[in-house]
Amino acid sequence: MSGYVKRGFVVILGAVLLGVAAVASLAIGSKAIPVHEVFDVLLHPSASEASVIVWDMRLPRTLAGIEVGLALAIAGAMMQTLTRNPIAEPRILGISAGASTGVVVAIAMFGISTLAGWIWFGLLGAALAGLLVFGIAARSRDGAHPVNLALAGAAVDAGLGSLIYGLLSIDAATFDQFRFWVVGSLAGRTPQMALQVAPFIAVGLVLAVFVARGLDALALGDDMARGLGQSVARVRIIGGTAAVLLTGAAVALAGPIAFVGLAVPHAARALVGTGHRWVLPVSALFGVVMVLSADILGRVLFPPGEVPAGVITALVGAPVLLWTVLRSGK
Amino acid sequence: MKLDVTELVAGYDGRKVLNGLSVAIPPGKLTVIIGPNASGKSTLLRTMARLLKPRGGAVLLDGQPLHELPPRLVAQRLGVLPQAPLVPEGISVLDLVSRGRQPYQRWWRQWSADDETVVRQALSDADVADLADRPIEELSGGQRQRVWIAMALAQQTETLLLDEPTTFLDLAHQVDVLALMRRLQRGGRTIVAVLHDLNQAARFADHIIAMRDGEVVATGAPSNVVTADLVRQVFGLECVVVPCPVSGAPLVVPTGKE
């Protein structure tokens, strides 16, 4: 079937782009390392400057970019189906802000300074924000209508944002730890950090694969999903848990990188249709490509300074958000 | 396959719509549920379709309580077309109809040649094979409804329940969908539909269930059930009933206020 050929081509294209972006992420930076040397030091680590840069700085950063990209893109794709809202994504629904608040509370109130500790607070914050946003939206007269949900998300995002800055302004030490993280950046991630979030993201991915077909049914409405033999409540709970795990882990690792979860799933659907067994993996591939590209671009735009990846993704993502709103409004 | 409703109590939130209703669906027939608004006809269909949980009594599928059977197995025996299904943006006819195969798939059992054959057959049975690659958004209301029916056919169920399948269609497309339901029944399926138009019900149904205020007022063949007395009792409408010039079925002509 031609549909399979086209979808297969998109997957291969995504995988190739991911490979190119990963290699570029290892090669490009304040000290450029030729590609052949990158492969050389990857295979034969040494004490050379190039080897140290690749292994200690750029490899952890690249791994972090891969984790964050796939986690945010898949979380966004799932949230759009679970909420039936085309502009749903971790940042817009306030889930990222919940995770950020959890991390800031961990730093400012509990004096926690390791990612291993942050993750739990990030996940808790993401889950609470998710429940809060749904609670607010569901109480309004026509239920969790997409517009109510987006407004509730924006309100939670703004409220938690001011809470975060309040906590930061009364505690200078927290501010120092937090500053490099708050806009969403891959700089300065250590290999341990990349490894610590991996189990959470892995569990989120397994749940996402498990619930993919249920999401296909849910996209046809609750009644139709039941008629197809799905348990609507189970799909919502498993899917919501996966989205919270992926968002919480990604935010704990790299801060709230916005719009990856919005732009990428829409592009994926345009390329491979609406089936989640295609949309989720393709979103994962292109999410990684988007985050790595943003990070690389941030390194080369204004040397020697670095623009955080989160700033670049927001520059790309904001127009996509506008386009989506305009298109779904007609 | 037998579908029986016994002592059914069902409703929404605090409100009981059905209070101890019993009725049997004749196998292999086209059954139409009629009644005025708020008579409970959709509530009955939705409970039979497992979209609504009974508060008391039961829906029995070959003698077993429907709501205690595994949902996936029920979905292999009972297909449902609800009133307002959602269309994912940009989805093609083929992709949508393919989702009807869900009850037969597990995460370790993916798309098979068998699925492909069933979907092709469903597309041609519902007369939408030539639309397979079109996005749903481009189709007319009548075409869309046939696509949804094709999806339900891909579920390969012996029984198909349709909640007001003709309500938002123009007359020609209503007749299209009714004729399709008739063809499916002749192919061996049990069909149950909620319809608004009494004359269409009388013309196409083998069996009619007439409801008012959450209770069954009459059941039986159209020629026995659709009478001036019943229409007055169920709809509060004065009318004369004459034989339809085309089919001979009862034809309801309202009299009274002009």
Coordinates of C-alpha atoms in Angstrom, one line a residue:
Chain A
M1 CA 0.0 0.0 0.0
S2 CA 1.4 3.4 -1.0
G3 CA 0.5 4.9 2.4
Y4 CA 2.9 2.4 4.1
V5 CA 5.7 3.4 1.6
K6 CA 5.2 7.1 2.3
R7 CA 5.1 6.6 6.1
G8 CA 8.1 4.4 6.0
F9 CA 10.0 7.0 4.0
V10 CA 9.0 9.6 6.6
V11 CA 10.4 7.4 9.4
I12 CA 13.6 6.8 7.6
L13 CA 13.9 10.5 6.8
G14 CA 13.4 11.4 10.5
A15 CA 16.0 8.8 11.6
V16 CA 18.5 10.2 9.1
L17 CA 17.9 13.8 10.2
L18 CA 18.2 12.7 13.8
G19 CA 21.6 11.1 13.1
V20 CA 22.8 14.2 11.3
A21 CA 21.6 16.4 14.1
A22 CA 23.3 14.2 16.7
V23 CA 26.6 14.2 14.9
A24 CA 26.3 18.0 14.3
S25 CA 25.6 18.4 18.0
L26 CA 28.9 16.6 18.8
A27 CA 30.9 18.6 16.2
I28 CA 29.6 22.1 16.4
G29 CA 30.3 24.6 19.2
S30 CA 32.8 27.2 20.4
K31 CA 35.5 24.8 19.3
A32 CA 34.5 23.1 16.1
I33 CA 35.6 19.4 15.8
P34 CA 35.7 17.8 12.3
V35 CA 33.2 15.0 11.9
H36 CA 35.9 12.3 11.3
E37 CA 37.6 13.4 14.5
V38 CA 34.2 13.1 16.3
F39 CA 33.9 9.5 15.3
D40 CA 37.6 8.9 16.1
V41 CA 37.3 10.1 19.7
L42 CA 34.0 8.3 20.1
L43 CA 35.6 5.0 19.2
H44 CA 38.9 5.7 20.9
P45 CA 38.5 8.0 24.0
S46 CA 41.7 9.7 24.9
A47 CA 43.0 12.6 27.0
S48 CA 43.0 14.9 23.9
E49 CA 41.1 18.2 24.1
A50 CA 38.7 17.0 21.4
S51 CA 38.0 13.8 23.2
V52 CA 37.3 15.6 26.5
I53 CA 35.0 18.1 24.8
V54 CA 33.0 15.4 23.0
W55 CA 32.8 13.0 26.0
D56 CA 32.3 15.4 28.9
M57 CA 30.4 18.2 27.4
R58 CA 28.8 17.5 24.0
L59 CA 27.8 13.9 24.4
P60 CA 25.8 14.4 27.7
R61 CA 24.2 17.5 26.2
T62 CA 23.3 15.6 23.0
L63 CA 21.8 12.7 25.0
A64 CA 19.8 15.2 27.1
G65 CA 18.5 16.8 23.8
I66 CA 17.4 13.4 22.6
E67 CA 15.6 12.6 25.8
V68 CA 13.9 16.0 26.0
G69 CA 13.0 16.1 22.4
L70 CA 11.3 12.8 22.2
A71 CA 9.6 13.2 25.7
L72 CA 8.1 16.6 24.9
A73 CA 7.0 15.7 21.4
I74 CA 5.3 12.5 22.5
A75 CA 3.7 14.2 25.6
G76 CA 2.3 17.0 23.3
A77 CA 0.9 14.5 20.8
M78 CA -0.8 12.5 23.5
M79 CA -2.2 15.6 25.3
Q80 CA -3.7 16.9 22.0
T81 CA -5.7 13.6 21.7
L82 CA -6.5 13.2 25.3
T83 CA -7.9 16.7 25.6
R84 CA -9.2 16.9 21.9
N85 CA -7.5 20.3 21.8
P86 CA -5.2 21.1 18.9
I87 CA -3.2 23.6 20.9
A88 CA -2.6 21.3 23.9
E89 CA 1.1 20.9 24.8
P90 CA 3.0 20.7 28.1
R91 CA 3.7 24.4 28.3
I92 CA 0.2 25.6 27.3
L93 CA -1.7 23.3 29.6
G94 CA 0.5 24.5 32.5
I95 CA 2.1 21.1 33.1
S96 CA 5.6 22.4 32.4
A97 CA 5.0 25.3 34.9
G98 CA 3.8 22.7 37.5
A99 CA 7.0 20.7 37.0
S100 CA 9.1 23.9 37.2
T101 CA 7.4 24.9 40.4
G102 CA 8.1 21.5 41.9
V103 CA 11.8 21.9 41.1
V104 CA 12.0 25.5 42.5
V105 CA 10.3 24.4 45.7
A106 CA 12.8 21.5 45.9
I107 CA 15.7 23.9 45.6
A108 CA 14.3 26.8 47.7
M109 CA 12.5 25.0 50.5
F110 CA 14.2 21.7 50.8
G111 CA 17.7 22.7 49.8
I112 CA 17.8 19.8 47.2
S113 CA 20.5 20.4 44.6
T114 CA 20.6 17.1 42.7
L115 CA 18.6 16.2 39.7
A116 CA 17.7 12.8 41.3
G117 CA 15.8 14.8 43.9
W118 CA 14.4 17.4 41.5
I119 CA 12.8 14.7 39.3
W120 CA 10.3 13.6 42.0
F121 CA 9.3 17.2 42.7
G122 CA 9.0 17.9 39.0
L123 CA 6.7 14.9 38.5
L124 CA 4.6 15.8 41.5
G125 CA 4.3 19.4 40.3
A126 CA 3.4 18.2 36.8
A127 CA 0.7 15.9 38.1
L128 CA -0.8 18.5 40.4
A129 CA -0.8 21.1 37.7
G130 CA -2.5 18.7 35.4
L131 CA -5.2 17.8 37.9
L132 CA -5.7 21.5 38.7
V133 CA -6.1 22.5 35.1
F134 CA -8.6 19.7 34.4
G135 CA -10.4 20.4 37.6
I136 CA -10.9 24.1 36.7
A137 CA -11.8 23.4 33.1
A138 CA -14.3 20.6 34.0
R139 CA -16.1 22.8 36.5
S140 CA -17.0 25.4 33.9
R141 CA -20.5 25.0 32.4
D142 CA -19.7 23.1 29.2
G143 CA -17.1 20.7 30.8
A144 CA -13.5 20.5 29.8
H145 CA -14.1 22.3 26.5
P146 CA -10.9 22.9 24.6
V147 CA -11.0 26.7 25.0
N148 CA -11.7 26.4 28.8
L149 CA -8.8 24.0 29.1
A150 CA -6.4 26.3 27.3
L151 CA -7.5 29.3 29.4
A152 CA -7.2 27.3 32.6
G153 CA -3.7 26.2 31.5
A154 CA -2.7 29.8 30.7
A155 CA -4.0 30.9 34.1
V156 CA -2.1 28.1 35.9
D157 CA 1.0 28.8 33.9
A158 CA 0.9 32.6 34.8
G159 CA 0.1 31.9 38.4
L160 CA 2.9 29.4 38.9
G161 CA 5.3 31.6 36.9
S162 CA 4.8 34.4 39.4
L163 CA 5.2 32.0 42.3
I164 CA 8.5 30.8 40.8
Y165 CA 9.8 34.3 40.5
G166 CA 8.6 35.2 44.0
L167 CA 10.5 32.2 45.4
L168 CA 13.6 33.2 43.3
S169 CA 13.6 36.8 44.3
I170 CA 13.7 36.1 48.1
D171 CA 16.5 33.6 47.8
A172 CA 19.6 34.5 45.8
A173 CA 21.2 31.1 46.1
T174 CA 18.2 29.4 44.5
F175 CA 18.3 32.0 41.8
D176 CA 21.8 31.1 40.9
Q177 CA 21.1 27.4 40.5
F178 CA 17.9 28.1 38.7
R179 CA 18.9 30.9 36.3
F180 CA 20.6 28.7 33.7
W181 CA 17.7 26.3 33.9
V182 CA 14.5 28.4 33.8
V183 CA 14.4 29.2 30.1
G184 CA 15.0 25.7 29.0
S185 CA 18.6 24.8 28.2
L186 CA 20.7 21.7 27.5
A187 CA 24.0 23.4 28.5
G188 CA 25.9 21.9 31.4
R189 CA 24.0 18.6 31.6
T190 CA 26.2 15.8 33.0
P191 CA 26.1 12.2 31.9
Q192 CA 24.6 11.3 35.3
M193 CA 21.8 13.7 34.7
A194 CA 21.0 12.2 31.3
L195 CA 21.0 8.7 32.9
Q196 CA 18.9 9.7 36.0
V197 CA 15.9 10.8 33.9
A198 CA 16.2 7.9 31.5
P199 CA 14.1 5.4 33.5
F200 CA 11.2 7.8 33.8
I201 CA 11.2 8.6 30.1
A202 CA 11.4 4.9 29.4
V203 CA 8.4 4.1 31.5
G204 CA 6.5 7.0 29.8
L205 CA 7.4 5.6 26.4
V206 CA 6.2 2.1 27.3
L207 CA 2.9 3.4 28.5
A208 CA 2.6 5.5 25.3
V209 CA 3.1 2.5 23.1
F210 CA 0.7 0.5 25.2
V211 CA -2.1 3.1 24.9
A212 CA -1.5 4.2 21.3
R213 CA -4.5 2.2 19.9
G214 CA -6.7 3.4 22.7
L215 CA -5.8 7.0 21.7
D216 CA -6.9 6.2 18.1
A217 CA -10.3 5.2 19.4
L218 CA -10.6 8.1 21.8
A219 CA -10.0 10.5 18.9
L220 CA -13.4 9.4 17.5
G221 CA -15.2 10.4 20.7
D222 CA -16.0 8.7 24.0
D223 CA -19.0 6.8 22.7
M224 CA -17.2 5.5 19.6
A225 CA -14.2 4.5 21.7
R226 CA -16.5 2.4 24.0
G227 CA -18.2 0.9 20.9
L228 CA -14.7 -0.2 19.7
G229 CA -14.2 -2.0 23.0
Q230 CA -11.9 0.5 24.8
S231 CA -12.2 1.6 28.4
V232 CA -12.2 5.3 28.1
A233 CA -11.2 5.9 31.7
R234 CA -8.3 3.5 31.4
V235 CA -7.0 5.2 28.2
R236 CA -7.2 8.6 29.9
I237 CA -5.4 7.5 33.1
I238 CA -2.6 5.6 31.3
G239 CA -2.2 8.3 28.7
G240 CA -2.3 11.1 31.3
T241 CA 0.3 9.3 33.4
A242 CA 2.6 8.8 30.4
A243 CA 2.3 12.5 29.5
V244 CA 3.0 13.6 33.1
L245 CA 6.1 11.3 33.4
L246 CA 7.5 12.5 30.1
T247 CA 6.9 16.2 30.8
G248 CA 8.1 16.0 34.4
A249 CA 11.3 14.2 33.5
A250 CA 12.0 16.5 30.5
V251 CA 11.4 19.6 32.5
A252 CA 13.5 18.4 35.5
L253 CA 16.4 17.7 33.1
A254 CA 16.3 20.8 30.8
G255 CA 13.8 23.3 32.1
P256 CA 10.5 24.2 30.3
I257 CA 11.4 24.0 26.6
A258 CA 8.2 25.3 25.0
F259 CA 6.4 24.5 21.8
V260 CA 8.2 21.2 20.9
G261 CA 5.1 19.4 22.0
L262 CA 2.9 21.7 19.8
A263 CA 4.8 22.1 16.5
V264 CA 6.2 18.6 16.1
P265 CA 3.0 16.5 16.4
H266 CA 1.2 18.7 14.0
A267 CA 4.0 18.3 11.4
A268 CA 3.9 14.5 12.1
R269 CA 0.2 14.3 11.4
A270 CA 0.5 16.2 8.2
L271 CA 3.2 13.7 7.1
V272 CA 1.8 10.3 8.3
G273 CA -1.9 10.8 9.1
T274 CA -3.6 10.6 12.5
G275 CA -2.9 7.0 13.6
H276 CA -0.9 7.1 16.9
R277 CA 1.2 4.1 16.1
W278 CA 2.8 6.4 13.4
V279 CA 2.3 9.8 14.9
L280 CA 4.0 9.0 18.2
P281 CA 7.3 7.5 16.8
V282 CA 7.5 10.2 14.0
S283 CA 6.9 12.9 16.6
A284 CA 9.7 11.4 18.8
L285 CA 12.1 11.5 15.9
F286 CA 11.3 15.0 14.7
G287 CA 11.1 16.3 18.3
V288 CA 14.7 15.2 18.8
V289 CA 15.7 16.9 15.6
M290 CA 13.9 20.1 16.6
V291 CA 15.5 20.3 20.1
L292 CA 19.0 19.4 18.9
S293 CA 18.8 21.9 16.0
A294 CA 17.6 24.6 18.4
D295 CA 20.5 23.8 20.8
I296 CA 23.1 23.8 18.0
L297 CA 21.7 27.1 16.5
G298 CA 21.9 28.6 20.0
R299 CA 25.6 27.8 20.2
V300 CA 26.5 29.4 16.8
L301 CA 24.2 32.5 16.7
F302 CA 26.0 34.9 18.9
P303 CA 29.4 33.5 19.9
P304 CA 30.9 33.3 22.4
G305 CA 27.6 33.6 24.2
E306 CA 24.9 30.9 24.0
V307 CA 21.2 31.3 23.3
P308 CA 19.3 28.6 25.3
A309 CA 17.5 26.0 23.2
G310 CA 14.2 27.0 24.9
V311 CA 14.4 30.5 23.4
I312 CA 14.9 29.2 19.9
T313 CA 12.1 26.7 20.1
A314 CA 9.8 29.5 21.3
L315 CA 10.8 31.6 18.3
V316 CA 9.8 28.8 16.0
G317 CA 6.9 27.6 18.0
A318 CA 5.0 30.9 18.6
P319 CA 4.1 31.3 14.9
V320 CA 3.0 27.6 14.7
L321 CA 0.7 28.2 17.7
L322 CA -0.9 31.2 15.9
W323 CA -1.3 29.2 12.7
T324 CA -2.9 26.4 14.6
V325 CA -5.3 28.7 16.4
L326 CA -6.3 30.5 13.2
R327 CA -6.8 27.3 11.3
S328 CA -8.9 25.5 14.0
G329 CA -11.0 28.6 14.4
K330 CA -12.5 28.5 10.9
Chain B
M1 CA -27.5 -13.8 18.5
K2 CA -30.1 -12.7 21.0
L3 CA -30.4 -9.3 22.6
D4 CA -32.8 -9.0 25.5
V5 CA -33.5 -6.2 27.9
T6 CA -34.9 -7.2 31.3
E7 CA -36.2 -4.8 34.1
L8 CA -33.8 -2.1 32.9
V9 CA -33.3 1.0 35.0
A10 CA -31.1 3.6 33.3
G11 CA -30.7 7.4 33.1
Y12 CA -28.3 10.3 33.4
D13 CA -27.1 11.8 36.7
G14 CA -30.0 12.0 39.1
R15 CA -32.7 11.4 36.5
K16 CA -34.1 7.9 35.8
V17 CA -35.2 7.8 32.1
L18 CA -36.0 4.1 32.0
N19 CA -37.6 2.4 35.1
G20 CA -37.9 -1.3 34.8
L21 CA -38.2 -1.7 31.0
S22 CA -38.2 -5.1 29.3
V23 CA -38.1 -5.7 25.6
A24 CA -36.6 -8.3 23.2
I25 CA -34.8 -7.6 19.9
P26 CA -35.7 -10.2 17.3
P27 CA -32.6 -11.7 15.7
G28 CA -31.9 -11.1 12.0
K29 CA -34.5 -8.3 11.7
L30 CA -34.4 -4.6 11.2
T31 CA -35.8 -3.1 14.4
V32 CA -36.7 0.6 14.7
I33 CA -37.3 2.4 18.0
I34 CA -39.7 5.3 17.7
G35 CA -41.2 7.8 20.1
P36 CA -41.4 11.5 20.8
N37 CA -38.4 13.5 22.2
A38 CA -37.4 12.5 25.7
S39 CA -39.3 9.1 25.4
G40 CA -36.1 7.3 26.4
K41 CA -35.5 5.7 22.9
S42 CA -31.8 6.9 22.7
T43 CA -31.3 5.9 26.4
L44 CA -32.5 2.4 25.6
L45 CA -30.2 2.2 22.5
R46 CA -27.2 3.6 24.4
T47 CA -27.6 1.1 27.2
M48 CA -28.0 -1.8 24.8
A49 CA -24.8 -0.5 23.1
R50 CA -22.9 -0.5 26.4
L51 CA -22.4 3.3 26.2
L52 CA -24.5 3.7 29.4
K53 CA -24.4 1.6 32.5
P54 CA -27.7 0.1 33.8
R55 CA -28.6 1.1 37.3
G56 CA -30.8 -1.9 37.6
G57 CA -31.9 -4.9 35.5
A58 CA -29.7 -6.0 32.6
V59 CA -29.1 -6.2 28.9
L60 CA -28.5 -9.8 28.0
L61 CA -26.4 -10.9 25.1
D62 CA -27.3 -14.6 24.4
G63 CA -28.4 -14.7 28.0
Q64 CA -25.2 -13.2 29.5
P65 CA -25.2 -9.7 31.1
L66 CA -23.7 -7.4 28.5
H67 CA -22.0 -5.1 31.1
E68 CA -20.1 -7.9 32.7
L69 CA -18.6 -9.2 29.5
P70 CA -15.1 -8.1 28.4
P71 CA -15.5 -4.9 26.4
R72 CA -13.3 -6.1 23.6
L73 CA -15.3 -9.3 23.1
V74 CA -18.6 -7.3 23.1
A75 CA -17.1 -5.0 20.5
Q76 CA -16.6 -8.1 18.3
R77 CA -20.3 -9.0 18.5
L78 CA -22.1 -5.6 18.8
G79 CA -21.3 -2.6 16.6
V80 CA -22.4 0.9 17.5
L81 CA -22.8 4.1 15.5
P82 CA -23.4 6.9 18.1
Q83 CA -25.0 10.2 17.4
A84 CA -22.1 12.5 17.0
P85 CA -18.8 10.7 16.5
L86 CA -15.7 13.0 16.1
V87 CA -13.6 13.1 13.0
P88 CA -9.9 13.5 13.6
E89 CA -8.5 16.3 11.4
G90 CA -7.3 15.1 8.0
I91 CA -8.1 11.4 8.4
S92 CA -8.9 9.5 5.2
V93 CA -11.9 7.2 4.7
L94 CA -9.6 4.2 4.6
D95 CA -7.8 5.1 7.8
L96 CA -11.1 5.7 9.6
V97 CA -12.7 2.5 8.4
S98 CA -9.6 0.6 9.4
R99 CA -10.1 1.6 13.0
G100 CA -13.1 -0.7 13.0
R101 CA -10.6 -3.5 13.3
Q102 CA -9.5 -2.4 16.7
P103 CA -11.4 -5.1 18.7
Y104 CA -9.4 -7.7 16.8
Q105 CA -6.0 -6.2 17.4
R106 CA -3.6 -6.3 20.3
W107 CA -0.4 -4.5 20.6
W108 CA 1.4 -7.6 19.7
R109 CA -1.0 -8.4 16.9
Q110 CA -0.8 -5.8 14.2
W111 CA -2.5 -5.2 10.9
S112 CA -3.0 -8.4 8.9
A113 CA -4.0 -9.4 5.4
D114 CA -7.3 -10.6 6.9
D115 CA -7.9 -7.0 8.3
E116 CA -7.2 -5.6 4.9
T117 CA -9.8 -7.9 3.2
V118 CA -12.5 -7.2 5.8
V119 CA -11.9 -3.4 5.4
R120 CA -12.1 -3.6 1.6
Q121 CA -15.3 -5.6 1.9
A122 CA -16.8 -3.1 4.4
L123 CA -16.0 -0.2 2.1
S124 CA -17.7 -1.9 -0.9
D125 CA -20.7 -3.0 1.2
A126 CA -21.3 0.5 2.4
D127 CA -20.8 1.8 -1.2
V128 CA -17.8 4.0 -0.3
A129 CA -15.0 2.1 -1.9
D130 CA -14.3 4.8 -4.5
L131 CA -13.9 7.4 -1.6
A132 CA -11.2 5.4 0.2
D133 CA -8.4 7.9 -0.2
R134 CA -10.5 11.0 0.3
P135 CA -10.3 13.0 3.6
I136 CA -13.5 12.8 5.6
E137 CA -13.8 16.6 5.7
E138 CA -14.4 16.7 1.9
L139 CA -17.4 14.4 2.0
S140 CA -21.1 15.2 2.2
G141 CA -23.2 14.3 5.2
G142 CA -24.7 11.3 3.5
Q143 CA -21.3 10.0 2.4
R144 CA -19.9 10.5 5.9
Q145 CA -22.7 8.5 7.4
R146 CA -22.0 5.7 5.0
V147 CA -18.3 5.8 6.0
W148 CA -19.2 5.5 9.7
I149 CA -21.4 2.5 8.8
A150 CA -18.5 1.0 6.9
M151 CA -16.4 1.4 10.0
A152 CA -19.0 -0.4 12.0
L153 CA -19.1 -3.1 9.3
A154 CA -15.3 -3.6 9.6
Q155 CA -16.0 -4.6 13.2
Q156 CA -17.7 -7.7 11.7
T157 CA -20.5 -7.8 14.3
E158 CA -23.7 -9.8 13.9
T159 CA -25.6 -6.8 15.4
L160 CA -25.4 -3.1 14.6
L161 CA -27.0 -0.4 16.7
L162 CA -27.5 3.0 15.2
D163 CA -28.6 6.1 17.1
E164 CA -30.5 8.5 14.8
P165 CA -28.4 7.7 11.7
T166 CA -30.6 9.9 9.4
T167 CA -31.2 13.0 11.6
F168 CA -28.8 15.5 10.0
L169 CA -29.2 14.2 6.4
D170 CA -31.3 15.6 3.5
L171 CA -34.1 13.3 2.3
A172 CA -32.2 11.6 -0.5
H173 CA -29.3 10.7 1.8
Q174 CA -31.8 9.5 4.5
V175 CA -33.3 7.0 2.0
D176 CA -29.7 6.0 1.0
V177 CA -28.8 5.1 4.6
L178 CA -32.1 3.4 5.2
A179 CA -31.7 1.3 2.1
L180 CA -28.2 0.4 3.2
M181 CA -29.5 -0.7 6.6
R182 CA -32.1 -2.9 4.8
R183 CA -29.3 -4.4 2.6
L184 CA -27.3 -5.2 5.7
Q185 CA -30.2 -6.9 7.4
R186 CA -30.8 -9.0 4.3
G187 CA -27.2 -10.0 4.5
G188 CA -27.9 -11.6 7.8
R189 CA -27.3 -9.0 10.4
T190 CA -29.5 -7.8 13.3
I191 CA -30.0 -4.0 12.9
V192 CA -31.5 -1.7 15.6
A193 CA -31.9 2.0 14.9
V194 CA -33.5 5.0 16.5
L195 CA -35.4 7.0 13.9
H196 CA -37.5 10.2 14.1
D197 CA -39.6 9.7 10.9
L198 CA -42.5 7.5 11.6
N199 CA -43.2 6.9 7.9
Q200 CA -39.6 5.8 7.2
A201 CA -39.8 3.5 10.2
A202 CA -43.1 2.0 8.9
R203 CA -41.6 1.6 5.5
F204 CA -38.2 0.1 6.3
A205 CA -38.6 -1.7 9.7
D206 CA -39.5 -5.4 10.2
H207 CA -40.2 -4.7 13.8
I208 CA -41.1 -1.5 15.7
I209 CA -40.7 -0.6 19.3
A210 CA -42.9 2.4 20.2
M211 CA -41.9 4.3 23.4
R212 CA -43.4 7.0 25.5
D213 CA -42.2 8.4 28.9
G214 CA -39.6 5.7 29.3
E215 CA -42.0 2.8 28.6
V216 CA -42.6 0.5 25.7
V217 CA -46.2 1.2 24.4
A218 CA -46.3 -1.3 21.6
T219 CA -44.0 -3.7 19.7
G220 CA -44.6 -5.7 16.5
A221 CA -44.7 -5.5 12.7
P222 CA -45.4 -2.0 11.3
S223 CA -48.7 -3.0 9.8
N224 CA -49.9 -4.0 13.4
V225 CA -48.3 -1.2 15.3
V226 CA -48.6 1.9 13.2
T227 CA -52.3 2.8 13.6
A228 CA -54.1 6.1 14.2
D229 CA -54.8 5.0 17.8
L230 CA -51.1 4.3 18.5
V231 CA -50.0 7.6 16.9
R232 CA -52.4 9.5 19.1
Q233 CA -51.3 7.6 22.2
V234 CA -47.6 7.9 21.6
F235 CA -47.2 11.2 19.9
G236 CA -50.4 13.0 20.9
L237 CA -51.1 13.6 17.2
E238 CA -54.4 13.2 15.3
C239 CA -53.9 11.4 11.9
V240 CA -55.2 9.0 9.4
V241 CA -53.2 6.0 8.3
V242 CA -53.4 5.0 4.7
P243 CA -51.5 2.3 2.7
C244 CA -48.3 3.7 1.2
P245 CA -48.9 3.8 -2.6
V246 CA -45.4 2.4 -3.3
S247 CA -44.9 -0.3 -0.6
G248 CA -48.3 -0.8 1.0
A249 CA -46.8 0.0 4.4
P250 CA -48.8 2.2 6.8
L251 CA -48.4 5.9 5.9
V252 CA -49.2 8.4 8.6
V253 CA -50.9 11.6 7.4
P254 CA -51.5 14.1 10.2
T255 CA -54.9 15.8 10.4
G256 CA -56.0 18.5 12.8
K257 CA -54.6 22.0 13.1
E258 CA -53.9 23.7 9.8

